[in-house]
Structure formats: structure tokens, C-alpha cells
PDB file of C-alpha atoms and ligand atoms in Angstrom:
ATOM      1  CA  MET A 195      10.255  20.679 -49.480  1.00 64.00           C
ATOM      2  CA  THR A 196      10.772  20.762 -45.734  1.00 67.00           C
ATOM      3  CA  LEU A 197      13.692  19.107 -44.037  1.00 61.00           C
ATOM      4  CA  HIS A 198      11.193  16.902 -42.234  1.00 68.00           C
ATOM      5  CA  ARG A 199       9.842  15.528 -45.501  1.00 67.00           C
ATOM      6  CA  ILE A 200      13.297  14.961 -46.906  1.00 56.00           C
ATOM      7  CA  LEU A 201      14.274  12.989 -43.805  1.00 55.00           C
ATOM      8  CA  ALA A 202      11.073  10.956 -44.020  1.00 61.00           C
ATOM      9  CA  MET A 203      11.827  10.112 -47.644  1.00 58.00           C
ATOM     10  CA  LEU A 204      15.382   9.097 -46.820  1.00 52.00           C
ATOM     11  CA  ALA A 205      14.101   6.834 -44.066  1.00 58.00           C
ATOM     12  CA  THR A 206      11.706   5.177 -46.509  1.00 55.00           C
ATOM     13  CA  VAL A 207      14.497   4.619 -49.013  1.00 52.00           C
ATOM     14  CA  ALA A 208      16.657   3.075 -46.279  1.00 52.00           C
ATOM     15  CA  VAL A 209      13.913   0.642 -45.291  1.00 51.00           C
ATOM     16  CA  LEU A 210      13.205  -0.333 -48.884  1.00 53.00           C
ATOM     17  CA  THR A 211      16.893  -0.856 -49.516  1.00 51.00           C
ATOM     18  CA  SER A 212      17.355  -3.064 -46.473  1.00 78.00           C
ATOM     19  CA  CYS A 213      14.471  -5.232 -47.657  1.00 88.00           C
ATOM     20  CA  GLY A 214      15.659  -5.462 -51.221  1.00 76.00           C
ATOM     21  CA  ALA A 215      19.306  -6.102 -50.435  1.00 56.00           C
ATOM     22  CA  ASN A 216      18.953  -9.864 -50.248  1.00 48.00           C
ATOM     23  CA  SER A 217      16.674 -10.262 -53.224  1.00 44.00           C
ATOM     24  CA  GLU A 218      19.190  -9.785 -56.012  1.00 41.00           C
ATOM     25  CA  THR A 219      20.169 -13.405 -56.332  1.00 41.00           C
ATOM     26  CA  LYS A 220      16.816 -14.858 -55.316  1.00 43.00           C
ATOM     27  CA  THR A 221      13.613 -14.951 -57.262  1.00 43.00           C
ATOM     28  CA  ASP A 222      10.893 -15.994 -54.873  1.00 47.00           C
ATOM     29  CA  THR A 223      10.808 -13.322 -52.152  1.00 49.00           C
ATOM     30  CA  ALA A 224      12.478 -10.065 -51.330  1.00 46.00           C
ATOM     31  CA  ALA A 225      13.488 -11.143 -47.893  1.00 55.00           C
ATOM     32  CA  ASP A 226      15.571 -14.263 -47.850  1.00 57.00           C
ATOM     33  CA  MET A 227      18.197 -14.590 -45.186  1.00 55.00           C
ATOM     34  CA  PRO A 228      20.433 -17.439 -44.159  1.00 54.00           C
ATOM     35  CA  LYS A 229      18.453 -19.635 -41.798  1.00 54.00           C
ATOM     36  CA  ALA A 230      21.131 -19.936 -39.157  1.00 53.00           C
ATOM     37  CA  GLU A 231      21.452 -16.216 -38.498  1.00 59.00           C
ATOM     38  CA  LYS A 232      17.817 -15.672 -37.739  1.00 70.00           C
ATOM     39  CA  LYS A 233      16.600 -14.792 -34.273  1.00 85.00           C
ATOM     40  CA  VAL A 234      13.423 -16.639 -33.316  1.00 89.00           C
ATOM     41  CA  TYR A 235      10.352 -14.545 -32.539  1.00 93.00           C
ATOM     42  CA  GLY A 236       7.033 -15.872 -31.308  1.00 94.00           C
ATOM     43  CA  LYS A 237       5.964 -18.468 -28.814  1.00 95.00           C
ATOM     44  CA  ILE A 238       7.423 -21.517 -30.573  1.00 96.00           C
ATOM     45  CA  THR A 239      11.111 -21.625 -29.728  1.00 95.00           C
ATOM     46  CA  LYS A 240      12.009 -25.150 -30.815  1.00 95.00           C
ATOM     47  CA  VAL A 241      10.442 -27.574 -33.282  1.00 96.00           C
ATOM     48  CA  ASP A 242      11.730 -31.105 -33.623  1.00 94.00           C
ATOM     49  CA  VAL A 243      11.547 -32.391 -37.162  1.00 95.00           C
ATOM     50  CA  GLY A 244      12.862 -35.791 -37.996  1.00 87.00           C
ATOM     51  CA  PRO A 245      14.796 -36.746 -41.132  1.00 91.00           C
ATOM     52  CA  THR A 246      11.747 -38.553 -42.513  1.00 96.00           C
ATOM     53  CA  ILE A 247       8.373 -37.114 -43.421  1.00 97.00           C
ATOM     54  CA  ASP A 248       5.275 -38.431 -41.634  1.00 97.00           C
ATOM     55  CA  GLU A 249       2.655 -39.066 -44.326  1.00 98.00           C
ATOM     56  CA  SER A 250      -0.344 -39.112 -41.989  1.00 98.00           C
ATOM     57  CA  MET A 251       0.637 -35.683 -40.678  1.00 98.00           C
ATOM     58  CA  VAL A 252       1.059 -34.503 -44.281  1.00 98.00           C
ATOM     59  CA  LYS A 253      -2.501 -35.609 -45.051  1.00 98.00           C
ATOM     60  CA  SER A 254      -4.006 -33.777 -42.060  1.00 98.00           C
ATOM     61  CA  GLY A 255      -1.840 -30.746 -42.738  1.00 98.00           C
ATOM     62  CA  HIS A 256      -2.974 -30.629 -46.345  1.00 98.00           C
ATOM     63  CA  GLU A 257      -6.623 -30.525 -45.200  1.00 98.00           C
ATOM     64  CA  VAL A 258      -5.926 -27.682 -42.773  1.00 98.00           C
ATOM     65  CA  PHE A 259      -4.042 -25.845 -45.498  1.00 98.00           C
ATOM     66  CA  GLU A 260      -6.952 -26.122 -47.911  1.00 98.00           C
ATOM     67  CA  THR A 261      -9.433 -24.626 -45.438  1.00 98.00           C
ATOM     68  CA  LYS A 262      -7.268 -22.027 -43.700  1.00 98.00           C
ATOM     69  CA  CYS A 263      -4.449 -21.029 -46.028  1.00 98.00           C
ATOM     70  CA  SER A 264      -5.290 -21.669 -49.677  1.00 98.00           C
ATOM     71  CA  ALA A 265      -7.403 -18.508 -49.925  1.00 98.00           C
ATOM     72  CA  CYS A 266      -4.118 -16.601 -49.880  1.00 98.00           C
ATOM     73  CA  HIS A 267      -1.303 -19.026 -50.646  1.00 98.00           C
ATOM     74  CA  LYS A 268      -0.425 -21.213 -53.612  1.00 98.00           C
ATOM     75  CA  MET A 269       2.573 -23.481 -53.855  1.00 98.00           C
ATOM     76  CA  ASP A 270       4.352 -22.214 -56.950  1.00 98.00           C
ATOM     77  CA  GLU A 271       3.106 -18.743 -57.597  1.00 98.00           C
ATOM     78  CA  ARG A 272       2.604 -15.636 -55.578  1.00 98.00           C
ATOM     79  CA  TYR A 273      -1.017 -14.909 -54.689  1.00 98.00           C
ATOM     80  CA  VAL A 274      -2.334 -12.726 -51.841  1.00 98.00           C
ATOM     81  CA  GLY A 275       0.747 -13.967 -49.961  1.00 98.00           C
ATOM     82  CA  PRO A 276       4.031 -15.578 -51.009  1.00 98.00           C
ATOM     83  CA  ALA A 277       4.242 -18.982 -52.712  1.00 98.00           C
ATOM     84  CA  LEU A 278       4.850 -21.631 -50.056  1.00 98.00           C
ATOM     85  CA  GLY A 279       6.111 -24.590 -52.103  1.00 98.00           C
ATOM     86  CA  THR A 280       9.689 -24.090 -50.945  1.00 98.00           C
ATOM     87  CA  VAL A 281       9.061 -22.215 -47.702  1.00 98.00           C
ATOM     88  CA  ALA A 282      10.058 -25.176 -45.526  1.00 98.00           C
ATOM     89  CA  THR A 283      13.443 -25.299 -47.240  1.00 96.00           C
ATOM     90  CA  ARG A 284      13.946 -21.505 -47.203  1.00 96.00           C
ATOM     91  CA  ARG A 285      12.902 -20.888 -43.578  1.00 97.00           C
ATOM     92  CA  THR A 286      13.326 -22.612 -40.235  1.00 97.00           C
ATOM     93  CA  PRO A 287      10.568 -24.837 -38.796  1.00 97.00           C
ATOM     94  CA  GLU A 288      10.247 -22.344 -35.914  1.00 97.00           C
ATOM     95  CA  TYR A 289       9.649 -19.487 -38.363  1.00 98.00           C
ATOM     96  CA  VAL A 290       6.881 -21.388 -40.166  1.00 98.00           C
ATOM     97  CA  MET A 291       5.218 -22.470 -36.901  1.00 98.00           C
ATOM     98  CA  ASN A 292       5.296 -18.941 -35.523  1.00 98.00           C
ATOM     99  CA  MET A 293       3.871 -17.509 -38.741  1.00 98.00           C
ATOM    100  CA  ILE A 294       0.886 -19.790 -38.187  1.00 98.00           C
ATOM    101  CA  LEU A 295       0.543 -19.607 -34.387  1.00 98.00           C
ATOM    102  CA  ASP A 296       1.947 -16.208 -33.446  1.00 98.00           C
ATOM    103  CA  THR A 297       1.376 -14.233 -36.636  1.00 98.00           C
ATOM    104  CA  GLU A 298       1.122 -10.805 -34.976  1.00 98.00           C
ATOM    105  CA  THR A 299       4.455 -11.158 -33.154  1.00 97.00           C
ATOM    106  CA  MET A 300       6.171 -12.187 -36.369  1.00 98.00           C
ATOM    107  CA  ILE A 301       4.736  -9.298 -38.376  1.00 97.00           C
ATOM    108  CA  GLN A 302       5.804  -6.833 -35.700  1.00 97.00           C
ATOM    109  CA  ASN A 303       9.313  -8.141 -35.026  1.00 97.00           C
ATOM    110  CA  ASP A 304      10.752 -10.403 -37.668  1.00 97.00           C
ATOM    111  CA  ASP A 305      12.684  -8.475 -40.328  1.00 95.00           C
ATOM    112  CA  THR A 306      11.901 -11.012 -43.030  1.00 96.00           C
ATOM    113  CA  VAL A 307       8.170 -10.762 -42.367  1.00 97.00           C
ATOM    114  CA  LYS A 308       8.287  -6.967 -42.118  1.00 97.00           C
ATOM    115  CA  CYS A 309       9.779  -6.903 -45.597  1.00 97.00           C
ATOM    116  CA  LEU A 310       7.175  -9.352 -46.891  1.00 98.00           C
ATOM    117  CA  LEU A 311       4.447  -7.084 -45.546  1.00 98.00           C
ATOM    118  CA  GLN A 312       5.943  -4.181 -47.484  1.00 97.00           C
ATOM    119  CA  GLU A 313       5.918  -6.281 -50.593  1.00 97.00           C
ATOM    120  CA  TYR A 314       2.459  -7.870 -50.224  1.00 98.00           C
ATOM    121  CA  LEU A 315       0.693  -4.991 -48.436  1.00 97.00           C
ATOM    122  CA  VAL A 316      -1.725  -7.362 -46.681  1.00 97.00           C
ATOM    123  CA  GLN A 317      -1.232  -8.433 -43.075  1.00 98.00           C
ATOM    124  CA  MET A 318      -1.522 -12.165 -42.765  1.00 98.00           C
ATOM    125  CA  PRO A 319      -4.299 -12.764 -40.198  1.00 98.00           C
ATOM    126  CA  ASN A 320      -3.908 -15.261 -37.382  1.00 98.00           C
ATOM    127  CA  GLN A 321      -5.981 -18.215 -38.552  1.00 97.00           C
ATOM    128  CA  SER A 322      -6.633 -19.656 -35.061  1.00 97.00           C
ATOM    129  CA  VAL A 323      -4.974 -22.955 -35.837  1.00 98.00           C
ATOM    130  CA  ASP A 324      -4.038 -25.115 -32.844  1.00 98.00           C
ATOM    131  CA  GLU A 325      -0.476 -26.296 -32.338  1.00 98.00           C
ATOM    132  CA  LYS A 326      -1.097 -29.839 -33.512  1.00 98.00           C
ATOM    133  CA  ASP A 327      -2.709 -28.665 -36.760  1.00 98.00           C
ATOM    134  CA  ALA A 328       0.086 -26.130 -37.279  1.00 98.00           C
ATOM    135  CA  ARG A 329       2.668 -28.905 -36.915  1.00 98.00           C
ATOM    136  CA  ASN A 330       0.739 -30.956 -39.488  1.00 98.00           C
ATOM    137  CA  VAL A 331       0.725 -27.996 -41.884  1.00 98.00           C
ATOM    138  CA  LEU A 332       4.490 -27.708 -41.391  1.00 98.00           C
ATOM    139  CA  GLU A 333       4.828 -31.401 -42.288  1.00 98.00           C
ATOM    140  CA  TYR A 334       2.744 -30.817 -45.434  1.00 98.00           C
ATOM    141  CA  LEU A 335       4.992 -27.873 -46.363  1.00 98.00           C
ATOM    142  CA  ARG A 336       8.107 -29.976 -45.684  1.00 98.00           C
ATOM    143  CA  LYS A 337       6.797 -32.582 -48.107  1.00 98.00           C
ATOM    144  CA  GLU A 338       6.077 -29.936 -50.755  1.00 98.00           C
ATOM    145  CA  GLY A 339       9.566 -28.531 -50.179  1.00 98.00           C
ATOM    146  CA  ALA A 340      11.234 -31.928 -50.484  1.00 97.00           C
ATOM    147  CA  GLU A 341       9.445 -32.534 -53.789  1.00 97.00           C
ATOM    148  CA  ARG A 342      10.854 -29.295 -55.164  1.00 97.00           C
ATOM    149  CA  GLN A 343      14.506 -29.901 -54.258  1.00 91.00           C
TER     150      GLN A 343
HETATM  151  C1  LIG B 135      -5.688 -13.405 -45.785  1.00 77.93           C
HETATM  152  C2  LIG B 135      -4.539 -13.975 -46.467  1.00 77.93           C
HETATM  153  C3  LIG B 135      -3.682 -15.019 -45.772  1.00 77.93           C
HETATM  154  C4  LIG B 135      -4.067 -16.199 -45.170  1.00 77.93           C
HETATM  155  C5  LIG B 135      -5.471 -16.750 -44.980  1.00 77.93           C
HETATM  156  C6  LIG B 135      -2.843 -16.867 -44.773  1.00 77.93           C
HETATM  157  N1  LIG B 135      -1.756 -16.099 -45.115  1.00 77.93           N
HETATM  158 FE1  LIG B 135       0.199 -16.587 -44.840  1.00 77.93          FE
HETATM  159  N2  LIG B 135       0.771 -14.795 -45.561  1.00 77.93           N
HETATM  160  C7  LIG B 135      -0.076 -13.844 -46.097  1.00 77.93           C
HETATM  161  C8  LIG B 135       0.704 -12.680 -46.466  1.00 77.93           C
HETATM  162  C9  LIG B 135       0.143 -11.420 -47.114  1.00 77.93           C
HETATM  163  C10 LIG B 135       2.037 -12.960 -46.114  1.00 77.93           C
HETATM  164  C11 LIG B 135       3.272 -12.029 -46.220  1.00 77.93           C
HETATM  165  C12 LIG B 135       3.484 -11.355 -44.844  1.00 77.93           C
HETATM  166  C13 LIG B 135       2.437 -10.300 -44.574  1.00 77.93           C
HETATM  167  O1  LIG B 135       2.235  -9.435 -45.447  1.00 77.93           O
HETATM  168  O2  LIG B 135       1.805 -10.334 -43.498  1.00 77.93           O
HETATM  169  C14 LIG B 135       2.043 -14.310 -45.565  1.00 77.93           C
HETATM  170  C15 LIG B 135       3.194 -14.959 -45.161  1.00 77.93           C
HETATM  171  C16 LIG B 135       3.249 -16.294 -44.799  1.00 77.93           C
HETATM  172  C17 LIG B 135       4.451 -17.052 -44.537  1.00 77.93           C
HETATM  173  C18 LIG B 135       5.877 -16.548 -44.678  1.00 77.93           C
HETATM  174  C19 LIG B 135       6.325 -16.825 -46.113  1.00 77.93           C
HETATM  175  C20 LIG B 135       7.780 -16.583 -46.375  1.00 77.93           C
HETATM  176  O3  LIG B 135       8.172 -16.613 -47.570  1.00 77.93           O
HETATM  177  O4  LIG B 135       8.547 -16.375 -45.438  1.00 77.93           O
HETATM  178  C21 LIG B 135       4.080 -18.307 -44.195  1.00 77.93           C
HETATM  179  C22 LIG B 135       4.975 -19.477 -43.817  1.00 77.93           C
HETATM  180  C23 LIG B 135       2.633 -18.346 -44.234  1.00 77.93           C
HETATM  181  N3  LIG B 135       2.167 -17.103 -44.610  1.00 77.93           N
HETATM  182  C24 LIG B 135       1.879 -19.458 -43.952  1.00 77.93           C
HETATM  183  C25 LIG B 135       0.495 -19.465 -43.895  1.00 77.93           C
HETATM  184  C26 LIG B 135      -0.282 -20.614 -43.479  1.00 77.93           C
HETATM  185  C27 LIG B 135       0.314 -21.977 -43.131  1.00 77.93           C
HETATM  186  C28 LIG B 135      -1.596 -20.231 -43.499  1.00 77.93           C
HETATM  187  C29 LIG B 135      -2.781 -21.039 -43.062  1.00 77.93           C
HETATM  188  C30 LIG B 135      -2.762 -21.509 -41.684  1.00 77.93           C
HETATM  189  C31 LIG B 135      -1.636 -18.833 -43.968  1.00 77.93           C
HETATM  190  N4  LIG B 135      -0.363 -18.419 -44.184  1.00 77.93           N
HETATM  191  C32 LIG B 135      -2.799 -18.095 -44.148  1.00 77.93           C
HETATM  192  C33 LIG B 135      -1.442 -13.966 -46.259  1.00 77.93           C
HETATM  193  C34 LIG B 135      -2.222 -14.975 -45.735  1.00 77.93           C
END
């Protein structure tokens, strides 16, 4: 085996290890990190969410989710992508919004998403959702998250 190949293998092991390091105590994904430490990537830098959940936004968000997301995501089990039932409690609102609106930037830069890509081996496509619909989807996911706490 050449030195080059050995180095390439070591690099792969290092990447896999850095992704798996946080998964030992968690069950749902291999890439959980404390919310507060995360740098924000993508075009949405701040999302204001109130303490209450807006039911009319939840309803619209649910409809968008059914047409644009449910082909790959379920709430409580992994599918083509991760289960999203608790995503709004595990991740920041900015993270969720950027996954929807600026998917490519997140896949390229965010360590959590890079690790998810390694695990799921499918690149989430940008679903061309507008910002209002994305915010409604976030509200729907917040409701699902609240029901699971
Ligand atoms: C073609 C399949 C596909 C579609 C459609 C899709 N996703 Fe994804 N999604 C994925 C995959 C796969 C991942 C894991 C990251 C990766 O591999 O790119 C992911 C990751 C995510 C994450 C991060 C999950 C976590 O645990 O951090 C969120 C949030 C998300 N998707 C939301 C959505 C929403 C909302 C929609 C609809 C607007 C959607 N996705 C549509 C496949 C998809």
C-alpha cells in the first residue's frame, strides 16, 4: 500500500470519527451539537419565533411539508432523510430555515449537515420554497417538536 493511500484512509477515519463523536449519547442523528455553539451559515441570519405557536401558520406549513418534504422525511423514523419530529427542538430556527432556503450553502459548510450527508448519502435538494412558506414549515415543525417534549 502506498503512503498516499494510507494517508487517505487516515483522513477518512478522522472525518468519520469527528462525525460520530457526538452520537454516542443520542439516538436520532450522528451529528447533534449544542445549539448555542453553532455558527450560522446561509442567508437567514435571524429568525424571530415567539413563545406561542401560530396555528394558522402550522396549517399552511403542514401543506407545504406534504408536497415538498414528505417524499423524503417522516416525523418519527428515518427515511431518505432524517426524522424531523424533534428537529425544531434539536436545532436552531436559523438552521432549519437555511436547510430549506439555502440548502446548498448548508451542505457545503455546516458540519452537522456534512455529517448527515455522510450518513444519508443523498444530497437534500433545494425545494424552491419561498421564505414565507419556509417560515410556515418551521412553525409546523415547532408544533411537532412541542408535542414530542
Ligand atoms: C430528495 C429528498 C429530500 C427532500 C425532498 C427534502 N429533504 Fe430534507 N434532507 C434530506 C437529506 C438526505 C438530509 C440529510 C442531509 C443531506 O444528506 O443532504 C436532509 C436534511 C434535512 C434537515 C436537517 C435535519 C437534521 O437532523 O439536522 C432538515 C431540517 C430538512 N432536511 C428539512 C427539509 C424540509 C423542510 C423539506 C421540504 C421543504 C425537505 N427537507 C425536503 C432529504 C430531503
